[in-house]
mmCIF file of C-alpha atoms in Angstrom:
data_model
loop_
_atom_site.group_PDB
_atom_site.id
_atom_site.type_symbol
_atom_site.label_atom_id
_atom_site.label_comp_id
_atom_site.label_asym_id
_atom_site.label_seq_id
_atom_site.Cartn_x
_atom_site.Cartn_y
_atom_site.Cartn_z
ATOM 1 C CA UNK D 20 71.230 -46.052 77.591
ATOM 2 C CA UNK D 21 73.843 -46.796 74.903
ATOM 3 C CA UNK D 22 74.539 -49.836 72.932
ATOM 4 C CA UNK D 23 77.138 -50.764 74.771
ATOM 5 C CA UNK D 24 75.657 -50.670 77.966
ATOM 6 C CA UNK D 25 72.709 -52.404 76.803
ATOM 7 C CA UNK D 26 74.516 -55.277 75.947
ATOM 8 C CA UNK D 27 76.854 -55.452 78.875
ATOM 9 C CA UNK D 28 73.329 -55.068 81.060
ATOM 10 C CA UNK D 29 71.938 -57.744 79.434
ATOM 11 C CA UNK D 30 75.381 -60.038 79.328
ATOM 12 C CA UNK D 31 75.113 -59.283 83.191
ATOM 13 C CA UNK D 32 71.250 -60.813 83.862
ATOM 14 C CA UNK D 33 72.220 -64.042 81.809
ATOM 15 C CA UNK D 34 75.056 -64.511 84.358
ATOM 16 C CA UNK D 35 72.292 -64.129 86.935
ATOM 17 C CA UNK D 36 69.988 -66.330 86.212
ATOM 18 C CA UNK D 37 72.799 -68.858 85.609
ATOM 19 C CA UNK D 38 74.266 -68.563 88.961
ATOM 20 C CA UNK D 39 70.453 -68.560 90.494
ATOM 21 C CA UNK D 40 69.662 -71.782 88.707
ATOM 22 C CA UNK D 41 72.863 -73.415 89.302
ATOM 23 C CA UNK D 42 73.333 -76.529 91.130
ATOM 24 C CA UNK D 43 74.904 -75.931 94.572
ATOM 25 C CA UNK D 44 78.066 -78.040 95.291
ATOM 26 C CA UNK D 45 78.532 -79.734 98.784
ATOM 27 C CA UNK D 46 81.046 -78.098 101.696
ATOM 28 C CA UNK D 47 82.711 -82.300 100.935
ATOM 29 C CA UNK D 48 82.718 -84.896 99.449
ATOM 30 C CA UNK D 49 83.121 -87.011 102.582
ATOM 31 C CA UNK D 50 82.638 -89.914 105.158
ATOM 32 C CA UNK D 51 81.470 -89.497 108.825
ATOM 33 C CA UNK D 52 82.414 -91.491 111.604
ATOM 34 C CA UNK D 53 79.471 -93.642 110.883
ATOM 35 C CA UNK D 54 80.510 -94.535 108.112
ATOM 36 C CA UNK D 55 77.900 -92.453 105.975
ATOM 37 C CA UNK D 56 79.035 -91.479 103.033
ATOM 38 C CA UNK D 57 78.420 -88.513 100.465
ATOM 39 C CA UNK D 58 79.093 -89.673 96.844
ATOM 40 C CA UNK D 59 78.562 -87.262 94.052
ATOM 41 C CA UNK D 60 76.303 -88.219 90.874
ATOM 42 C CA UNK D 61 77.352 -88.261 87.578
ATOM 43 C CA UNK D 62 74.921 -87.911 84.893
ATOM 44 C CA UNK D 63 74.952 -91.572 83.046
ATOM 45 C CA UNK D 64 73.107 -93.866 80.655
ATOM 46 C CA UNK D 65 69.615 -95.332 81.847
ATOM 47 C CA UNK D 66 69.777 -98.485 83.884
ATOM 48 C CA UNK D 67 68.760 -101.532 82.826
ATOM 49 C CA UNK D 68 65.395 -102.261 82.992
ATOM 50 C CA UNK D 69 64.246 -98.140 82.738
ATOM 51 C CA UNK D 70 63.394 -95.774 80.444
ATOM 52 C CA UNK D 71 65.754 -93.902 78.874
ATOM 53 C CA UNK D 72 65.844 -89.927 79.180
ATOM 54 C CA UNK D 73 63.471 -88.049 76.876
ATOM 55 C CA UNK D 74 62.244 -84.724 77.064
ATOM 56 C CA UNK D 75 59.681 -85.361 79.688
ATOM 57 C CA UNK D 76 62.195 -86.337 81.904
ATOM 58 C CA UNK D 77 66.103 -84.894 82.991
ATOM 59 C CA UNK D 78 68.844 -87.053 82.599
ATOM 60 C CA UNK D 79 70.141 -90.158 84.571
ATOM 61 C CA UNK D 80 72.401 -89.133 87.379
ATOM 62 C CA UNK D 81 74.257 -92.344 88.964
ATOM 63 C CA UNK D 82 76.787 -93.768 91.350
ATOM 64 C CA UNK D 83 80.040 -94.840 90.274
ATOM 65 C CA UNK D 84 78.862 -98.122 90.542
ATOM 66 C CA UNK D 85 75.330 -97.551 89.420
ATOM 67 C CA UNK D 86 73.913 -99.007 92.365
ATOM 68 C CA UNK D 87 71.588 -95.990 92.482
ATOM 69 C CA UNK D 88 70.191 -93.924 89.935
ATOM 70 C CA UNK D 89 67.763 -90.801 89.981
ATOM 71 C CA UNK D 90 66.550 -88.647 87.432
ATOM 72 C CA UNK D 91 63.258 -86.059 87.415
ATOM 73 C CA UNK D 92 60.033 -86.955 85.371
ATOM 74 C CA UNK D 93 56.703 -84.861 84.436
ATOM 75 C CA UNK D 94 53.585 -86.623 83.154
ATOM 76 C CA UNK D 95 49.948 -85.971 83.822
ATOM 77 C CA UNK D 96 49.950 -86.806 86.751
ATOM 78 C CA UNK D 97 52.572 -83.884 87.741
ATOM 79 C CA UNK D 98 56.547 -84.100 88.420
ATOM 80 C CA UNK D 99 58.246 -86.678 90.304
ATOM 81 C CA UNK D 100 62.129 -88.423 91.254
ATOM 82 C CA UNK D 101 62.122 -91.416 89.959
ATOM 83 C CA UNK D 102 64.789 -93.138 92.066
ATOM 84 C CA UNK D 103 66.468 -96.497 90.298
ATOM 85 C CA UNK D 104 68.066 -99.203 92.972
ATOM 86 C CA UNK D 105 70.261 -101.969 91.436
ATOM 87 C CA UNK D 106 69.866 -105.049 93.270
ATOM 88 C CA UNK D 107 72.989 -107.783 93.564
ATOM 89 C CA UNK D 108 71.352 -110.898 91.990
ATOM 90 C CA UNK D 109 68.418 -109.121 89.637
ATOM 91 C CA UNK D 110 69.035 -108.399 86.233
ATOM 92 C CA UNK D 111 66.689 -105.195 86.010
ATOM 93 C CA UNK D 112 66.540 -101.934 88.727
ATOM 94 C CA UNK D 113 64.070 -101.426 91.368
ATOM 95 C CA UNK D 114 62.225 -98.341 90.329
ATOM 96 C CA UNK D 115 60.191 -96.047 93.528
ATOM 97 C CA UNK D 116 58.596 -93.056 92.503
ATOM 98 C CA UNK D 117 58.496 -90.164 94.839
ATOM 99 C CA UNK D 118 56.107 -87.479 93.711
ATOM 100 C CA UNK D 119 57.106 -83.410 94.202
ATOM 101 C CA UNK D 120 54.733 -80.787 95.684
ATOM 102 C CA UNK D 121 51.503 -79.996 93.436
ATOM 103 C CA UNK D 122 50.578 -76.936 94.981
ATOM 104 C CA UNK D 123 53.322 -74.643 94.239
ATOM 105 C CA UNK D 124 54.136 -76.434 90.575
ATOM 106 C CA UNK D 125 57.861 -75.464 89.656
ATOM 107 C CA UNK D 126 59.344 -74.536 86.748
ATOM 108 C CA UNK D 127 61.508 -77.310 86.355
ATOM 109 C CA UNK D 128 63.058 -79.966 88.309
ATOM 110 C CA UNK D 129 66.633 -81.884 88.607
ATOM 111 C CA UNK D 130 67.759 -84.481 90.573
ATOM 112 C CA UNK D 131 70.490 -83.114 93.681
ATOM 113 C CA UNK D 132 73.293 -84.082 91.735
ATOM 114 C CA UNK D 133 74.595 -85.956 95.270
ATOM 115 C CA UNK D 134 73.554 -89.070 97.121
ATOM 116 C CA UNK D 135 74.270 -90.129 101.001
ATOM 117 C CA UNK D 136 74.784 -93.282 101.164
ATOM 118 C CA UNK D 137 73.841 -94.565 104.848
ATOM 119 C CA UNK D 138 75.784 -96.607 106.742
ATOM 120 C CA UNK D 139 75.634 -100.634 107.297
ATOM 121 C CA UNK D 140 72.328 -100.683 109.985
ATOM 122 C CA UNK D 141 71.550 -96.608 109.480
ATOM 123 C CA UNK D 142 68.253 -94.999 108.087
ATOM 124 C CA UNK D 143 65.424 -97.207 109.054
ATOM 125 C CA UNK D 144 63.878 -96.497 112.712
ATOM 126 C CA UNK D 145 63.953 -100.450 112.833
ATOM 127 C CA UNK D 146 65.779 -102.717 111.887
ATOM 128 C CA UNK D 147 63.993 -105.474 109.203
ATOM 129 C CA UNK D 148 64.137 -108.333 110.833
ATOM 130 C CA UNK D 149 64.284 -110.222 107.332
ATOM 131 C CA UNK D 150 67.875 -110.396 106.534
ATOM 132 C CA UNK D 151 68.025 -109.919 102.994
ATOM 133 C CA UNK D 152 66.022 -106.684 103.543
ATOM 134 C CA UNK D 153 68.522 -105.536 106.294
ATOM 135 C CA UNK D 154 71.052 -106.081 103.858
ATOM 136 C CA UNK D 155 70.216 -103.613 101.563
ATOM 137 C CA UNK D 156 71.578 -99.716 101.983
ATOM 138 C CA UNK D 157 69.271 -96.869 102.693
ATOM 139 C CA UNK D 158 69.919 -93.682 100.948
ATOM 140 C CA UNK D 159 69.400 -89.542 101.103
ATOM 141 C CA UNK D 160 68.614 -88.238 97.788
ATOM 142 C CA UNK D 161 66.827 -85.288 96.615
ATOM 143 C CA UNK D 162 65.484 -83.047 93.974
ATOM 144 C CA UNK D 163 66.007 -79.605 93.179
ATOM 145 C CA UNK D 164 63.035 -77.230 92.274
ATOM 146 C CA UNK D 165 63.378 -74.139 90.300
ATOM 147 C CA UNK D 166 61.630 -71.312 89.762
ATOM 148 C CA UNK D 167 61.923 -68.401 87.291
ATOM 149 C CA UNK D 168 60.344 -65.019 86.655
ATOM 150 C CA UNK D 169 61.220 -62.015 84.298
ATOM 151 C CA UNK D 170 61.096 -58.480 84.754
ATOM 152 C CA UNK D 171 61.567 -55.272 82.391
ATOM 153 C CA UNK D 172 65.169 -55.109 82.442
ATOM 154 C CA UNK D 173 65.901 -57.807 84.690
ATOM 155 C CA UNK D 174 64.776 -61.208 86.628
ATOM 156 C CA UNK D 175 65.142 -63.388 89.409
ATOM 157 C CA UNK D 176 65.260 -67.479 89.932
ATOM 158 C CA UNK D 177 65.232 -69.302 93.259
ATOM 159 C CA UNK D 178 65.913 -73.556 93.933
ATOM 160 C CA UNK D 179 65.189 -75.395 96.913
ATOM 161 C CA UNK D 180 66.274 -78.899 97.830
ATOM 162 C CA UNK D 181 63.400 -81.492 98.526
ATOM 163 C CA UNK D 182 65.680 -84.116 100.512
ATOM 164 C CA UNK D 183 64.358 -87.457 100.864
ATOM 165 C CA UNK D 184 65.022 -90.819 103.042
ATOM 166 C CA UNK D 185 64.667 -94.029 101.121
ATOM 167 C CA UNK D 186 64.764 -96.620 104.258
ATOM 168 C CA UNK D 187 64.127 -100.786 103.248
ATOM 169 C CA UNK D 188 61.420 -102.324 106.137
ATOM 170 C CA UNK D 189 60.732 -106.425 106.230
ATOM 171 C CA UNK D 190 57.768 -105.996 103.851
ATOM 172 C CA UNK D 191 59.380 -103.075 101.131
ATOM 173 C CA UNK D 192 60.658 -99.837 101.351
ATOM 174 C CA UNK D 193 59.442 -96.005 102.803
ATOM 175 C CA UNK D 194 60.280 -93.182 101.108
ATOM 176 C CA UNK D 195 59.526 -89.775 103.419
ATOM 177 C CA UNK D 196 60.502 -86.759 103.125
ATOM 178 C CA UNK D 197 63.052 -85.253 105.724
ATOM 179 C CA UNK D 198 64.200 -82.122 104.537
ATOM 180 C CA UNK D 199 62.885 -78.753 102.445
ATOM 181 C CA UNK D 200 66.068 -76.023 102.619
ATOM 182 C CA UNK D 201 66.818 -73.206 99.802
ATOM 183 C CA UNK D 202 69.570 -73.754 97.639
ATOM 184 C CA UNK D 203 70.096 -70.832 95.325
ATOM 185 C CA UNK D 204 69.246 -67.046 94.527
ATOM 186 C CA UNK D 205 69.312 -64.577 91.989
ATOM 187 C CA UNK D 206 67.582 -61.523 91.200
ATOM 188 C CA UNK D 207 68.557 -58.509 89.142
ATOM 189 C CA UNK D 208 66.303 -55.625 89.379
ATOM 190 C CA UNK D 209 66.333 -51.805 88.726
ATOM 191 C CA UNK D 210 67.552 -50.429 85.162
ATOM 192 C CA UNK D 211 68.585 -47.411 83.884
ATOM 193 C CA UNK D 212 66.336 -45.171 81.202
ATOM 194 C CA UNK D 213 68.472 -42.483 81.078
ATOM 195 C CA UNK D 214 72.108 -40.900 80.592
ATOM 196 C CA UNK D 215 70.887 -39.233 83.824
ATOM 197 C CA UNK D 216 70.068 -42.113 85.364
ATOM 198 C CA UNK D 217 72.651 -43.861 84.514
ATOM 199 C CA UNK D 218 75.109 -40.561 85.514
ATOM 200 C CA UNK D 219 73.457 -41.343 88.889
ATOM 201 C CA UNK D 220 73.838 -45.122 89.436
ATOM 202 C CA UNK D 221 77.705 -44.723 88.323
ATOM 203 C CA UNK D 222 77.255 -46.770 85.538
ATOM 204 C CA UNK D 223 75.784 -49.507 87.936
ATOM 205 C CA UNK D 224 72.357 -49.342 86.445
ATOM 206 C CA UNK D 225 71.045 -53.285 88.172
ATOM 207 C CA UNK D 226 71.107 -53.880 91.521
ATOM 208 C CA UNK D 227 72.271 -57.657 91.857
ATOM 209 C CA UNK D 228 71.524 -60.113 94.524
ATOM 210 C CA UNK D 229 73.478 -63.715 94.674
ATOM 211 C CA UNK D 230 72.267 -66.508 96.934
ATOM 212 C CA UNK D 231 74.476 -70.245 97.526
ATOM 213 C CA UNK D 232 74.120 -73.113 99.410
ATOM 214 C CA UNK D 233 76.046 -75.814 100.385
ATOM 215 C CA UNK D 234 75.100 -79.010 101.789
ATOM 216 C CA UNK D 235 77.736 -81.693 103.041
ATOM 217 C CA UNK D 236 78.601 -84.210 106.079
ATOM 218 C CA UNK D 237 79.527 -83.377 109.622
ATOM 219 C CA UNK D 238 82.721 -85.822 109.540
ATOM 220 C CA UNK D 239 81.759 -86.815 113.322
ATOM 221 C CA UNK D 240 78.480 -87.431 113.093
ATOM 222 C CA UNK D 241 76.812 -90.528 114.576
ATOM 223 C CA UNK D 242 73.679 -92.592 113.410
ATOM 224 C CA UNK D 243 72.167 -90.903 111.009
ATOM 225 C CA UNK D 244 73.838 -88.043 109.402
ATOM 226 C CA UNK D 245 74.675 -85.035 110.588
ATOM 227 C CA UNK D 246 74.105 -82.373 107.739
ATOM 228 C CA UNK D 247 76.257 -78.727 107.459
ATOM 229 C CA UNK D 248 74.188 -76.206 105.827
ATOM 230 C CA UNK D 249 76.534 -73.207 104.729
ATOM 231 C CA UNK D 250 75.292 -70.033 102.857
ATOM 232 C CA UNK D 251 76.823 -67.321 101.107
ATOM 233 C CA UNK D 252 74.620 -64.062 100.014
ATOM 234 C CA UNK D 253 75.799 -60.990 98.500
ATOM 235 C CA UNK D 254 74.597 -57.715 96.992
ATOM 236 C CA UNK D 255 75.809 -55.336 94.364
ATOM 237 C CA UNK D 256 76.107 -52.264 94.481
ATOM 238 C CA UNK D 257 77.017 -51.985 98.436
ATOM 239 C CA UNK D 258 73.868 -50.731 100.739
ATOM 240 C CA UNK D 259 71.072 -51.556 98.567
ATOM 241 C CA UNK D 260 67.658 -53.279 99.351
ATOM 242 C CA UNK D 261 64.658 -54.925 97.909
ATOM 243 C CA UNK D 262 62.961 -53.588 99.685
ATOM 244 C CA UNK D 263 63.245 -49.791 99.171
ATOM 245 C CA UNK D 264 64.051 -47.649 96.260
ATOM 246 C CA UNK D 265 67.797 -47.219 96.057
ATOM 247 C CA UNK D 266 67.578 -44.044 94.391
ATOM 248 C CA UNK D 267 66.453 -42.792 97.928
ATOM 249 C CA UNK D 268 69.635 -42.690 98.823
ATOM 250 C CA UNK D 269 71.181 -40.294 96.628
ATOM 251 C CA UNK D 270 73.990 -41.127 93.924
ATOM 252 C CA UNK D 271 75.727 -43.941 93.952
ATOM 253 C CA UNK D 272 79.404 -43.215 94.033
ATOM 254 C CA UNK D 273 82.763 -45.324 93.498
ATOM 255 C CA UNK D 274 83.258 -46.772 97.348
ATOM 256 C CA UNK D 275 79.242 -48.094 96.572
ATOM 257 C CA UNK D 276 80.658 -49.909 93.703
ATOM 258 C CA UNK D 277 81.903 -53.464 95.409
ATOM 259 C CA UNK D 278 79.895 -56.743 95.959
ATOM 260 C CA UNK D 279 78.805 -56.734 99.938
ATOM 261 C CA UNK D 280 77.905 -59.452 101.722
ATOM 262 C CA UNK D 281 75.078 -60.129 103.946
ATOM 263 C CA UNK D 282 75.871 -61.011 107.414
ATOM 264 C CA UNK D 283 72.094 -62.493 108.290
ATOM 265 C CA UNK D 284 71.992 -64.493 104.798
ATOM 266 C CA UNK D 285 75.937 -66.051 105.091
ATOM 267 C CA UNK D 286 75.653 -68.563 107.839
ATOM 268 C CA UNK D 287 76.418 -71.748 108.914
ATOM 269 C CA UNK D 288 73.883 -74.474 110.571
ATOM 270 C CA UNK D 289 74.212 -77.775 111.365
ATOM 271 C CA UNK D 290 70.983 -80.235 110.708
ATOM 272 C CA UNK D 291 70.238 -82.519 113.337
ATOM 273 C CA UNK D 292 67.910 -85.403 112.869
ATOM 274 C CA UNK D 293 64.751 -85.068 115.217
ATOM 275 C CA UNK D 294 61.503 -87.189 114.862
ATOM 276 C CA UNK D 295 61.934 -88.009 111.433
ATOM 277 C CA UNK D 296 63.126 -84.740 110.001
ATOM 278 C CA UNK D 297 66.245 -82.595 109.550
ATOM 279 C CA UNK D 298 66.021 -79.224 111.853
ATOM 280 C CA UNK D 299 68.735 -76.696 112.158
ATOM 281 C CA UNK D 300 70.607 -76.037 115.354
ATOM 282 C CA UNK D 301 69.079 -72.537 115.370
ATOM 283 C CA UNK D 302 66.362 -71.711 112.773
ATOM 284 C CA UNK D 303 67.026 -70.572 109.542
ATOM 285 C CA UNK D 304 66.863 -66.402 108.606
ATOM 286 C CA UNK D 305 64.194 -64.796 106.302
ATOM 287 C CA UNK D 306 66.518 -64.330 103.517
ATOM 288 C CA UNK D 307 63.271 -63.530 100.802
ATOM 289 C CA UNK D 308 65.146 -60.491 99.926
ATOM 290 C CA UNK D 309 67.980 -63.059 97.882
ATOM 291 C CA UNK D 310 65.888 -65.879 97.453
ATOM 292 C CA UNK D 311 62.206 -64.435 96.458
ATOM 293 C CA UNK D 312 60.789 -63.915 92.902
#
């Protein structure tokens, strides 16, 4: 392979594993007839009465009125979101702790850059009797996991969102998770060692694969929210698989050259809250082939 191609080869799996990593943006930024609301956060300086970002921890994303806070924290005892909830009346934050899957330890974490905001009476399955605890707002927030992996000549990342419920009850607050869905893909594979081979992949020598998500409000959803998962996945070149050897199928020529997309992997769901979780309208696809390491 020449210079040139080298470097335009390797310019091409930086702006891979970019896009993979990436944080997806919502469908809206919106309100549903509930009055839930989606509010993006804005990365901001610590609230009073926490610790300041350090490199055990992301930054401090926040509300526009720094009612609520999150960030993502790693210490021995694993990661965690560390959710921060400014009180009318106290000087300092409320700090919960909600701690992220063990078992299959990611690379890094972030907090979803977004926060629903319930409405006045929404998120707990009762309401608290104790007024100053029905007072308070509940909240969705969430975390993103990542995971990264090299290979020769190429790589692949993958996120998921870990969506949470934050819901105030007379005596405190439950935190429970409501909601694991897969946010972003990437994987470039395949490489070229040869002017032959790269004669026969039409100067195409990676096969890319691109994975999105986008999470946002159904605007006439009642009670508690009604979610609208969209997806987008493509592959380039046209016709090509994980999961079999491209060169298979002969030379690629120009008409192969063109980003496809996948009809299973682009989709559109809407989440539905049933006995304490979010589940899709009709389940979700295998999509392993854009979102797997």
């Amino acid at each position: 392979m020449t210079a040139s191609r080298r470097r335009f080869s390797h310019s091409l799996l930086l702006l891979a594993l970019t896009a993979g990593s990436a944080q997806a943006q919502p469908a809206t930024h919106a309100q549903d007839a509930a009055g839930n609301r989606l509010e993006p956060l804005t990365e901001q300086a610590a609230p009073p009465g926490a610790a300041a970002a350090d490199a055990d921890s992301s930054a401090w994303y926040c509300t526009t009125d720094r009612n609520w806070c999150v960030r993502t924290v790693r210490d021995e005892a694993g990661a965690q979101l560390e959710l921060a909830q400014q009180v009318a009346g106290e000087r300092d934050v409320r700090l919960r702790y909600v701690p992220l899957p063990s078992e299959d330890e990611a690379d890094s974490e972030q907090p979803w850059p977004f926060i629903v905001r319930l409405g006045p009476g929404i998120g707990a399955p009762q309401a608290p009797t104790d007024a100053g605890q029905a007072a308070l707002q509940n909240v969705l927030v969430g975390a993103l996991r990542q995971w990264r992996t090299s290979y020769s000549g190429g790589g692949a990342s993958t996120s998921e969102l870990m969506l949470v419920r934050l819901y105030h009850e007379n005596d405190g607050i439950q935190i429970d998770t409501v909601a694991t869905l897969p946010m972003a893909g990437s994987a470039m594979i395949r490489a070229c060692f040869s002017e032959a081979d790269v004669t026969a992949r039409a100067d195409a020598c990676h096969d890319e694969y691109r994975f999105a998500a986008q999470l946002g409000l159904d605007p006439a959803g009642q009670g508690i929210p009604v979610l609208q998962f969209h997806t987008r996945a493509t592959r380039f070149p046209a016709g090509v698989s994980r999961f079999g050897d491209s060169l298979e199928k002969g030379p690629l020529t120009a008409k192969d050259l063109r980003t496809e997309t996948d009809r299973t992997c682009t989709y559109q769901r809407r989440l539905r809250w049933q006995a304490g979780h979010y589940r899709p309208d009709t389940p979700l696809p295998d999509c392993s082939e854009f979102t797997g390491l």
